[in-house]
Amino acid sequence: MSIKPTTQDVFIIVDVQNDFLPGGALAVTNGDQVIAPINALARKFTNVVQTQDWHTKNHISFASAHPGMKPFDVTKLAYGDQVLWPNHCVQGSRGAAFSDKLDLPMVQLVVRKGYHPNIDSYSAFVEADHSTKTGLAGYFKERGVKRCFVAGLATDFCVAWSAMDARKAGFETFVIEDASRAIDTLGSLAAAIGNLDAAGVKRIRSDAIVV
Ligand code: VGL
Ligand code: ZN
């Protein structure tokens, strides 16, 4: 398969932030390996957007906000099960900043997410309560976007949830696997791949994208 991006395609670069990279608060194994393929891919698209995990200080997704709980425990919140994380991507912090190895001057929009204190948001489109919207689907529709290509960190959380919601919003959707890396806690990577396949999200490699 080879795909030549058009003006109806968008590349969504998910959460390539210091806290998800080696040495960060919620480091994804080999997370830094996504940077070179993402820098290369971004040059093949006319539309590129980035997402940025952007939490309040005592965000409800942090284990530290739940006495007696620890990172990677799962708890029940008003909107359903929530994995609890180490404190990460706090608004304005160095950890929340994009990696300075990214070379992405062409990015058109940065979508911040996870800024409501009581709602997590893995997805770039719809928050974890499954109803609060970020506005990104509307932005894409106004701009005539038809296909979304998603890569970044982490495959099994923010990449997968963003891809699932892109598909639900009616976009043909692709996850670029070699430009993504997973956290893989409690079987989350296998579950995410099962969900993506069932939803008709295509999993491809970056060499499928040609100029
Ligand atoms: C993410 C866990 C918590 C991600 C964000 O970017 O995949 N994962 N917050
Ligand atoms: Zn987060």
PDB file of C-alpha atoms and ligand atoms in Angstrom:
ATOM      1  CA  MET A   1       0.000   0.000   0.000  1.00  0.00           C
ATOM      2  CA  SER A   2       1.260   3.470  -0.711  1.00  0.00           C
ATOM      3  CA  ILE A   3      -0.493   6.679   0.250  1.00  0.00           C
ATOM      4  CA  LYS A   4       0.248  10.122  -1.141  1.00  0.00           C
ATOM      5  CA  PRO A   5      -1.082  12.782   1.272  1.00  0.00           C
ATOM      6  CA  THR A   6      -3.428  15.434  -0.115  1.00  0.00           C
ATOM      7  CA  THR A   7      -4.983  18.585   1.323  1.00  0.00           C
ATOM      8  CA  GLN A   8      -7.759  16.386   2.772  1.00  0.00           C
ATOM      9  CA  ASP A   9      -5.299  14.512   4.992  1.00  0.00           C
ATOM     10  CA  VAL A  10      -3.954  15.491   8.388  1.00  0.00           C
ATOM     11  CA  PHE A  11      -1.046  14.126  10.406  1.00  0.00           C
ATOM     12  CA  ILE A  12      -1.818  14.212  14.153  1.00  0.00           C
ATOM     13  CA  ILE A  13       1.318  14.035  16.314  1.00  0.00           C
ATOM     14  CA  VAL A  14       0.342  12.906  19.786  1.00  0.00           C
ATOM     15  CA  ASP A  15       2.029  13.979  23.032  1.00  0.00           C
ATOM     16  CA  VAL A  16       5.730  13.936  22.123  1.00  0.00           C
ATOM     17  CA  GLN A  17       6.501  15.706  25.401  1.00  0.00           C
ATOM     18  CA  ASN A  18       9.457  15.456  27.770  1.00  0.00           C
ATOM     19  CA  ASP A  19       7.511  13.573  30.448  1.00  0.00           C
ATOM     20  CA  PHE A  20       6.806  10.702  28.020  1.00  0.00           C
ATOM     21  CA  LEU A  21      10.419  10.474  26.856  1.00  0.00           C
ATOM     22  CA  PRO A  22      13.337   8.679  28.545  1.00  0.00           C
ATOM     23  CA  GLY A  23      14.056  10.454  31.860  1.00  0.00           C
ATOM     24  CA  GLY A  24      10.522  11.875  32.038  1.00  0.00           C
ATOM     25  CA  ALA A  25       7.903  11.380  34.752  1.00  0.00           C
ATOM     26  CA  LEU A  26       5.911   8.837  32.710  1.00  0.00           C
ATOM     27  CA  ALA A  27       8.624   7.677  30.344  1.00  0.00           C
ATOM     28  CA  VAL A  28       7.483   5.425  27.504  1.00  0.00           C
ATOM     29  CA  THR A  29      10.064   2.742  26.684  1.00  0.00           C
ATOM     30  CA  ASN A  30      11.997   3.859  23.586  1.00  0.00           C
ATOM     31  CA  GLY A  31       9.688   6.852  23.288  1.00  0.00           C
ATOM     32  CA  ASP A  32      12.516   8.889  21.770  1.00  0.00           C
ATOM     33  CA  GLN A  33      12.534   6.537  18.770  1.00  0.00           C
ATOM     34  CA  VAL A  34       9.361   8.183  17.449  1.00  0.00           C
ATOM     35  CA  ILE A  35      11.042  11.531  16.912  1.00  0.00           C
ATOM     36  CA  ALA A  36      13.031  10.821  13.724  1.00  0.00           C
ATOM     37  CA  PRO A  37      10.134   9.143  11.874  1.00  0.00           C
ATOM     38  CA  ILE A  38       7.742  11.897  12.988  1.00  0.00           C
ATOM     39  CA  ASN A  39      10.067  14.678  11.804  1.00  0.00           C
ATOM     40  CA  ALA A  40      10.316  12.907   8.436  1.00  0.00           C
ATOM     41  CA  LEU A  41       6.601  12.148   8.104  1.00  0.00           C
ATOM     42  CA  ALA A  42       5.535  15.689   8.948  1.00  0.00           C
ATOM     43  CA  ARG A  43       7.315  16.904   5.798  1.00  0.00           C
ATOM     44  CA  LYS A  44       5.078  14.705   3.655  1.00  0.00           C
ATOM     45  CA  PHE A  45       1.784  16.238   4.838  1.00  0.00           C
ATOM     46  CA  THR A  46       0.240  19.604   4.047  1.00  0.00           C
ATOM     47  CA  ASN A  47      -1.740  19.547   7.311  1.00  0.00           C
ATOM     48  CA  VAL A  48       0.007  18.766  10.586  1.00  0.00           C
ATOM     49  CA  VAL A  49      -1.344  19.213  14.105  1.00  0.00           C
ATOM     50  CA  GLN A  50       0.098  18.309  17.500  1.00  0.00           C
ATOM     51  CA  THR A  51      -1.509  17.361  20.782  1.00  0.00           C
ATOM     52  CA  GLN A  52      -0.149  18.277  24.200  1.00  0.00           C
ATOM     53  CA  ASP A  53      -1.169  16.581  27.445  1.00  0.00           C
ATOM     54  CA  TRP A  54      -1.771  19.550  29.740  1.00  0.00           C
ATOM     55  CA  HIS A  55      -2.855  18.734  33.281  1.00  0.00           C
ATOM     56  CA  THR A  56      -3.666  20.840  36.301  1.00  0.00           C
ATOM     57  CA  LYS A  57      -1.393  20.377  39.355  1.00  0.00           C
ATOM     58  CA  ASN A  58      -3.625  17.985  41.305  1.00  0.00           C
ATOM     59  CA  HIS A  59      -5.220  16.388  38.290  1.00  0.00           C
ATOM     60  CA  ILE A  60      -7.676  13.577  38.955  1.00  0.00           C
ATOM     61  CA  SER A  61      -5.598  11.205  36.766  1.00  0.00           C
ATOM     62  CA  PHE A  62      -2.630  11.481  39.162  1.00  0.00           C
ATOM     63  CA  ALA A  63      -2.222   8.723  41.768  1.00  0.00           C
ATOM     64  CA  SER A  64      -1.039  11.460  44.146  1.00  0.00           C
ATOM     65  CA  ALA A  65      -4.579  12.900  44.137  1.00  0.00           C
ATOM     66  CA  HIS A  66      -5.985   9.625  45.557  1.00  0.00           C
ATOM     67  CA  PRO A  67      -4.733   8.790  49.059  1.00  0.00           C
ATOM     68  CA  GLY A  68      -3.634   5.154  49.320  1.00  0.00           C
ATOM     69  CA  MET A  69      -3.359   4.633  45.572  1.00  0.00           C
ATOM     70  CA  LYS A  70      -0.163   4.331  43.549  1.00  0.00           C
ATOM     71  CA  PRO A  71       0.768   4.862  39.907  1.00  0.00           C
ATOM     72  CA  PHE A  72      -0.692   2.268  37.483  1.00  0.00           C
ATOM     73  CA  ASP A  73      -3.474   1.308  39.929  1.00  0.00           C
ATOM     74  CA  VAL A  74      -6.952   1.513  38.427  1.00  0.00           C
ATOM     75  CA  THR A  75      -9.753   3.354  40.209  1.00  0.00           C
ATOM     76  CA  LYS A  76     -13.400   4.126  39.516  1.00  0.00           C
ATOM     77  CA  LEU A  77     -14.274   7.729  38.778  1.00  0.00           C
ATOM     78  CA  ALA A  78     -17.652   9.283  37.944  1.00  0.00           C
ATOM     79  CA  TYR A  79     -17.083   8.524  34.244  1.00  0.00           C
ATOM     80  CA  GLY A  80     -15.654   4.996  34.601  1.00  0.00           C
ATOM     81  CA  ASP A  81     -12.344   3.215  35.189  1.00  0.00           C
ATOM     82  CA  GLN A  82      -9.269   5.409  35.338  1.00  0.00           C
ATOM     83  CA  VAL A  83      -5.648   4.269  35.329  1.00  0.00           C
ATOM     84  CA  LEU A  84      -3.763   6.418  37.837  1.00  0.00           C
ATOM     85  CA  TRP A  85      -0.492   7.911  36.650  1.00  0.00           C
ATOM     86  CA  PRO A  86       2.583   9.489  38.138  1.00  0.00           C
ATOM     87  CA  ASN A  87       2.249  13.288  38.115  1.00  0.00           C
ATOM     88  CA  HIS A  88       3.031  14.301  34.535  1.00  0.00           C
ATOM     89  CA  CYS A  89       2.601  17.068  31.972  1.00  0.00           C
ATOM     90  CA  VAL A  90       1.647  19.724  34.476  1.00  0.00           C
ATOM     91  CA  GLN A  91       0.713  22.960  32.703  1.00  0.00           C
ATOM     92  CA  GLY A  92       3.753  25.114  32.037  1.00  0.00           C
ATOM     93  CA  SER A  93       6.259  22.587  33.362  1.00  0.00           C
ATOM     94  CA  ARG A  94       9.420  21.428  31.583  1.00  0.00           C
ATOM     95  CA  GLY A  95       7.906  17.931  31.442  1.00  0.00           C
ATOM     96  CA  ALA A  96       4.888  19.207  29.558  1.00  0.00           C
ATOM     97  CA  ALA A  97       7.034  20.919  26.929  1.00  0.00           C
ATOM     98  CA  PHE A  98       7.544  19.297  23.542  1.00  0.00           C
ATOM     99  CA  SER A  99      10.835  17.551  22.972  1.00  0.00           C
ATOM    100  CA  ASP A 100      13.369  19.997  21.599  1.00  0.00           C
ATOM    101  CA  LYS A 101      14.422  17.251  19.123  1.00  0.00           C
ATOM    102  CA  LEU A 102      11.136  17.697  17.283  1.00  0.00           C
ATOM    103  CA  ASP A 103      11.581  19.751  14.138  1.00  0.00           C
ATOM    104  CA  LEU A 104       8.032  20.750  13.288  1.00  0.00           C
ATOM    105  CA  PRO A 105       7.776  24.342  12.109  1.00  0.00           C
ATOM    106  CA  MET A 106       4.859  23.372   9.822  1.00  0.00           C
ATOM    107  CA  VAL A 107       2.456  22.522  12.656  1.00  0.00           C
ATOM    108  CA  GLN A 108      -0.816  24.416  12.173  1.00  0.00           C
ATOM    109  CA  LEU A 109      -2.574  23.779  15.474  1.00  0.00           C
ATOM    110  CA  VAL A 110      -1.671  22.528  18.938  1.00  0.00           C
ATOM    111  CA  VAL A 111      -4.544  20.924  20.823  1.00  0.00           C
ATOM    112  CA  ARG A 112      -4.098  20.862  24.576  1.00  0.00           C
ATOM    113  CA  LYS A 113      -6.082  18.267  26.494  1.00  0.00           C
ATOM    114  CA  GLY A 114      -6.552  17.018  30.019  1.00  0.00           C
ATOM    115  CA  TYR A 115      -6.903  20.551  31.431  1.00  0.00           C
ATOM    116  CA  HIS A 116     -10.217  19.943  33.194  1.00  0.00           C
ATOM    117  CA  PRO A 117      -9.194  19.083  36.791  1.00  0.00           C
ATOM    118  CA  ASN A 118     -11.726  16.250  37.118  1.00  0.00           C
ATOM    119  CA  ILE A 119     -11.614  14.681  33.648  1.00  0.00           C
ATOM    120  CA  ASP A 120      -8.716  12.916  31.942  1.00  0.00           C
ATOM    121  CA  SER A 121      -8.388  13.088  28.168  1.00  0.00           C
ATOM    122  CA  TYR A 122      -6.322  10.553  26.271  1.00  0.00           C
ATOM    123  CA  SER A 123      -8.160  11.424  23.088  1.00  0.00           C
ATOM    124  CA  ALA A 124      -7.529  14.569  21.075  1.00  0.00           C
ATOM    125  CA  PHE A 125     -11.258  14.659  20.260  1.00  0.00           C
ATOM    126  CA  VAL A 126     -13.384  13.632  23.265  1.00  0.00           C
ATOM    127  CA  GLU A 127     -12.413  13.617  26.940  1.00  0.00           C
ATOM    128  CA  ALA A 128     -12.560  10.512  29.142  1.00  0.00           C
ATOM    129  CA  ASP A 129     -16.123  11.292  30.264  1.00  0.00           C
ATOM    130  CA  HIS A 130     -17.035  10.375  26.663  1.00  0.00           C
ATOM    131  CA  SER A 131     -18.967  13.619  26.205  1.00  0.00           C
ATOM    132  CA  THR A 132     -16.762  16.723  26.614  1.00  0.00           C
ATOM    133  CA  LYS A 133     -15.362  17.645  23.200  1.00  0.00           C
ATOM    134  CA  THR A 134     -12.081  19.383  22.399  1.00  0.00           C
ATOM    135  CA  GLY A 135     -13.419  20.891  19.158  1.00  0.00           C
ATOM    136  CA  LEU A 136     -10.869  19.112  16.956  1.00  0.00           C
ATOM    137  CA  ALA A 137     -13.431  17.203  14.844  1.00  0.00           C
ATOM    138  CA  GLY A 138     -15.220  20.475  14.088  1.00  0.00           C
ATOM    139  CA  TYR A 139     -11.924  22.131  13.152  1.00  0.00           C
ATOM    140  CA  PHE A 140     -11.075  19.299  10.762  1.00  0.00           C
ATOM    141  CA  LYS A 141     -14.550  19.300   9.225  1.00  0.00           C
ATOM    142  CA  GLU A 142     -14.439  23.053   8.616  1.00  0.00           C
ATOM    143  CA  ARG A 143     -11.075  22.557   6.927  1.00  0.00           C
ATOM    144  CA  GLY A 144     -12.294  19.740   4.662  1.00  0.00           C
ATOM    145  CA  VAL A 145     -10.178  17.013   6.250  1.00  0.00           C
ATOM    146  CA  LYS A 146     -11.238  13.454   5.369  1.00  0.00           C
ATOM    147  CA  ARG A 147      -8.394  11.245   6.610  1.00  0.00           C
ATOM    148  CA  CYS A 148      -6.443  11.281   9.868  1.00  0.00           C
ATOM    149  CA  PHE A 149      -2.967   9.757  10.288  1.00  0.00           C
ATOM    150  CA  VAL A 150      -2.031   9.393  13.956  1.00  0.00           C
ATOM    151  CA  ALA A 151       1.370   8.708  15.577  1.00  0.00           C
ATOM    152  CA  GLY A 152       3.274   9.507  18.757  1.00  0.00           C
ATOM    153  CA  LEU A 153       2.972   8.567  22.434  1.00  0.00           C
ATOM    154  CA  ALA A 154       1.585   6.390  23.680  1.00  0.00           C
ATOM    155  CA  THR A 155       0.245   3.864  21.158  1.00  0.00           C
ATOM    156  CA  ASP A 156      -2.092   2.209  23.672  1.00  0.00           C
ATOM    157  CA  PHE A 157      -3.476   5.379  25.280  1.00  0.00           C
ATOM    158  CA  CYS A 158      -3.474   8.759  23.598  1.00  0.00           C
ATOM    159  CA  VAL A 159      -2.665   7.505  20.085  1.00  0.00           C
ATOM    160  CA  ALA A 160      -5.266   4.711  20.164  1.00  0.00           C
ATOM    161  CA  TRP A 161      -8.006   6.760  21.834  1.00  0.00           C
ATOM    162  CA  SER A 162      -7.445   9.631  19.410  1.00  0.00           C
ATOM    163  CA  ALA A 163      -7.591   7.251  16.450  1.00  0.00           C
ATOM    164  CA  MET A 164     -10.762   5.590  17.766  1.00  0.00           C
ATOM    165  CA  ASP A 165     -12.484   8.952  18.142  1.00  0.00           C
ATOM    166  CA  ALA A 166     -11.280  10.143  14.727  1.00  0.00           C
ATOM    167  CA  ARG A 167     -12.925   7.062  13.248  1.00  0.00           C
ATOM    168  CA  LYS A 168     -16.108   7.649  15.293  1.00  0.00           C
ATOM    169  CA  ALA A 169     -16.211  11.230  14.013  1.00  0.00           C
ATOM    170  CA  GLY A 170     -16.291   9.817  10.466  1.00  0.00           C
ATOM    171  CA  PHE A 171     -12.681  10.210   9.333  1.00  0.00           C
ATOM    172  CA  GLU A 172     -10.844   7.391   7.609  1.00  0.00           C
ATOM    173  CA  THR A 173      -8.122   6.750  10.163  1.00  0.00           C
ATOM    174  CA  PHE A 174      -4.623   5.280  10.230  1.00  0.00           C
ATOM    175  CA  VAL A 175      -2.181   4.653  13.071  1.00  0.00           C
ATOM    176  CA  ILE A 176       1.459   4.785  12.000  1.00  0.00           C
ATOM    177  CA  GLU A 177       2.930   2.109  14.222  1.00  0.00           C
ATOM    178  CA  ASP A 178       6.669   2.584  13.758  1.00  0.00           C
ATOM    179  CA  ALA A 179       6.246   6.278  14.637  1.00  0.00           C
ATOM    180  CA  SER A 180       4.505   5.360  17.928  1.00  0.00           C
ATOM    181  CA  ARG A 181       5.530   3.564  21.151  1.00  0.00           C
ATOM    182  CA  ALA A 182       3.365   2.015  23.880  1.00  0.00           C
ATOM    183  CA  ILE A 183       3.205   2.129  27.688  1.00  0.00           C
ATOM    184  CA  ASP A 184       1.693  -1.393  27.787  1.00  0.00           C
ATOM    185  CA  THR A 185       0.295  -1.673  31.324  1.00  0.00           C
ATOM    186  CA  LEU A 186      -2.146  -4.494  32.237  1.00  0.00           C
ATOM    187  CA  GLY A 187      -2.524  -5.683  28.643  1.00  0.00           C
ATOM    188  CA  SER A 188      -3.318  -2.209  27.352  1.00  0.00           C
ATOM    189  CA  LEU A 189      -1.445  -2.575  24.042  1.00  0.00           C
ATOM    190  CA  ALA A 190      -3.209  -5.787  22.975  1.00  0.00           C
ATOM    191  CA  ALA A 191      -6.566  -4.308  24.033  1.00  0.00           C
ATOM    192  CA  ALA A 192      -5.930  -1.123  22.064  1.00  0.00           C
ATOM    193  CA  ILE A 193      -4.929  -3.032  18.924  1.00  0.00           C
ATOM    194  CA  GLY A 194      -8.079  -5.169  19.217  1.00  0.00           C
ATOM    195  CA  ASN A 195     -10.219  -2.036  19.497  1.00  0.00           C
ATOM    196  CA  LEU A 196      -8.486  -0.322  16.558  1.00  0.00           C
ATOM    197  CA  ASP A 197      -8.887  -3.347  14.303  1.00  0.00           C
ATOM    198  CA  ALA A 198     -12.549  -3.809  15.290  1.00  0.00           C
ATOM    199  CA  ALA A 199     -13.268  -0.142  14.568  1.00  0.00           C
ATOM    200  CA  GLY A 200     -11.671  -0.278  11.118  1.00  0.00           C
ATOM    201  CA  VAL A 201      -8.698   1.912  11.976  1.00  0.00           C
ATOM    202  CA  LYS A 202      -5.842   0.850   9.721  1.00  0.00           C
ATOM    203  CA  ARG A 203      -2.413   0.158  11.174  1.00  0.00           C
ATOM    204  CA  ILE A 204       0.386   1.084   8.769  1.00  0.00           C
ATOM    205  CA  ARG A 205       4.115   1.800   8.694  1.00  0.00           C
ATOM    206  CA  SER A 206       5.622   5.145   7.817  1.00  0.00           C
ATOM    207  CA  ASP A 207       7.097   3.815   4.564  1.00  0.00           C
ATOM    208  CA  ALA A 208       3.515   3.546   3.262  1.00  0.00           C
ATOM    209  CA  ILE A 209       3.428   7.347   3.128  1.00  0.00           C
ATOM    210  CA  VAL A 210       5.043   8.625  -0.057  1.00  0.00           C
ATOM    211  CA  VAL A 211       5.420  12.139  -1.358  1.00  0.00           C
TER     212      VAL A 211
HETATM  213  C1  VGL B   1      -0.921   9.493  28.081  1.00  0.00           C
HETATM  214  C2  VGL B   1      -1.222   8.402  30.064  1.00  0.00           C
HETATM  215  C3  VGL B   1      -1.565   9.586  30.683  1.00  0.00           C
HETATM  216  C4  VGL B   1      -0.539   9.413  26.629  1.00  0.00           C
HETATM  217  C5  VGL B   1      -1.274  10.687  28.681  1.00  0.00           C
HETATM  218  O1  VGL B   1      -0.088  10.439  26.066  1.00  0.00           O
HETATM  219  O2  VGL B   1      -0.678   8.316  26.052  1.00  0.00           O
HETATM  220  N1  VGL B   1      -0.912   8.362  28.772  1.00  0.00           N
HETATM  221  N2  VGL B   1      -1.601  10.723  29.993  1.00  0.00           N
HETATM  222 ZN    ZN B   2      -1.960  12.529  30.963  1.00  0.00          ZN
END
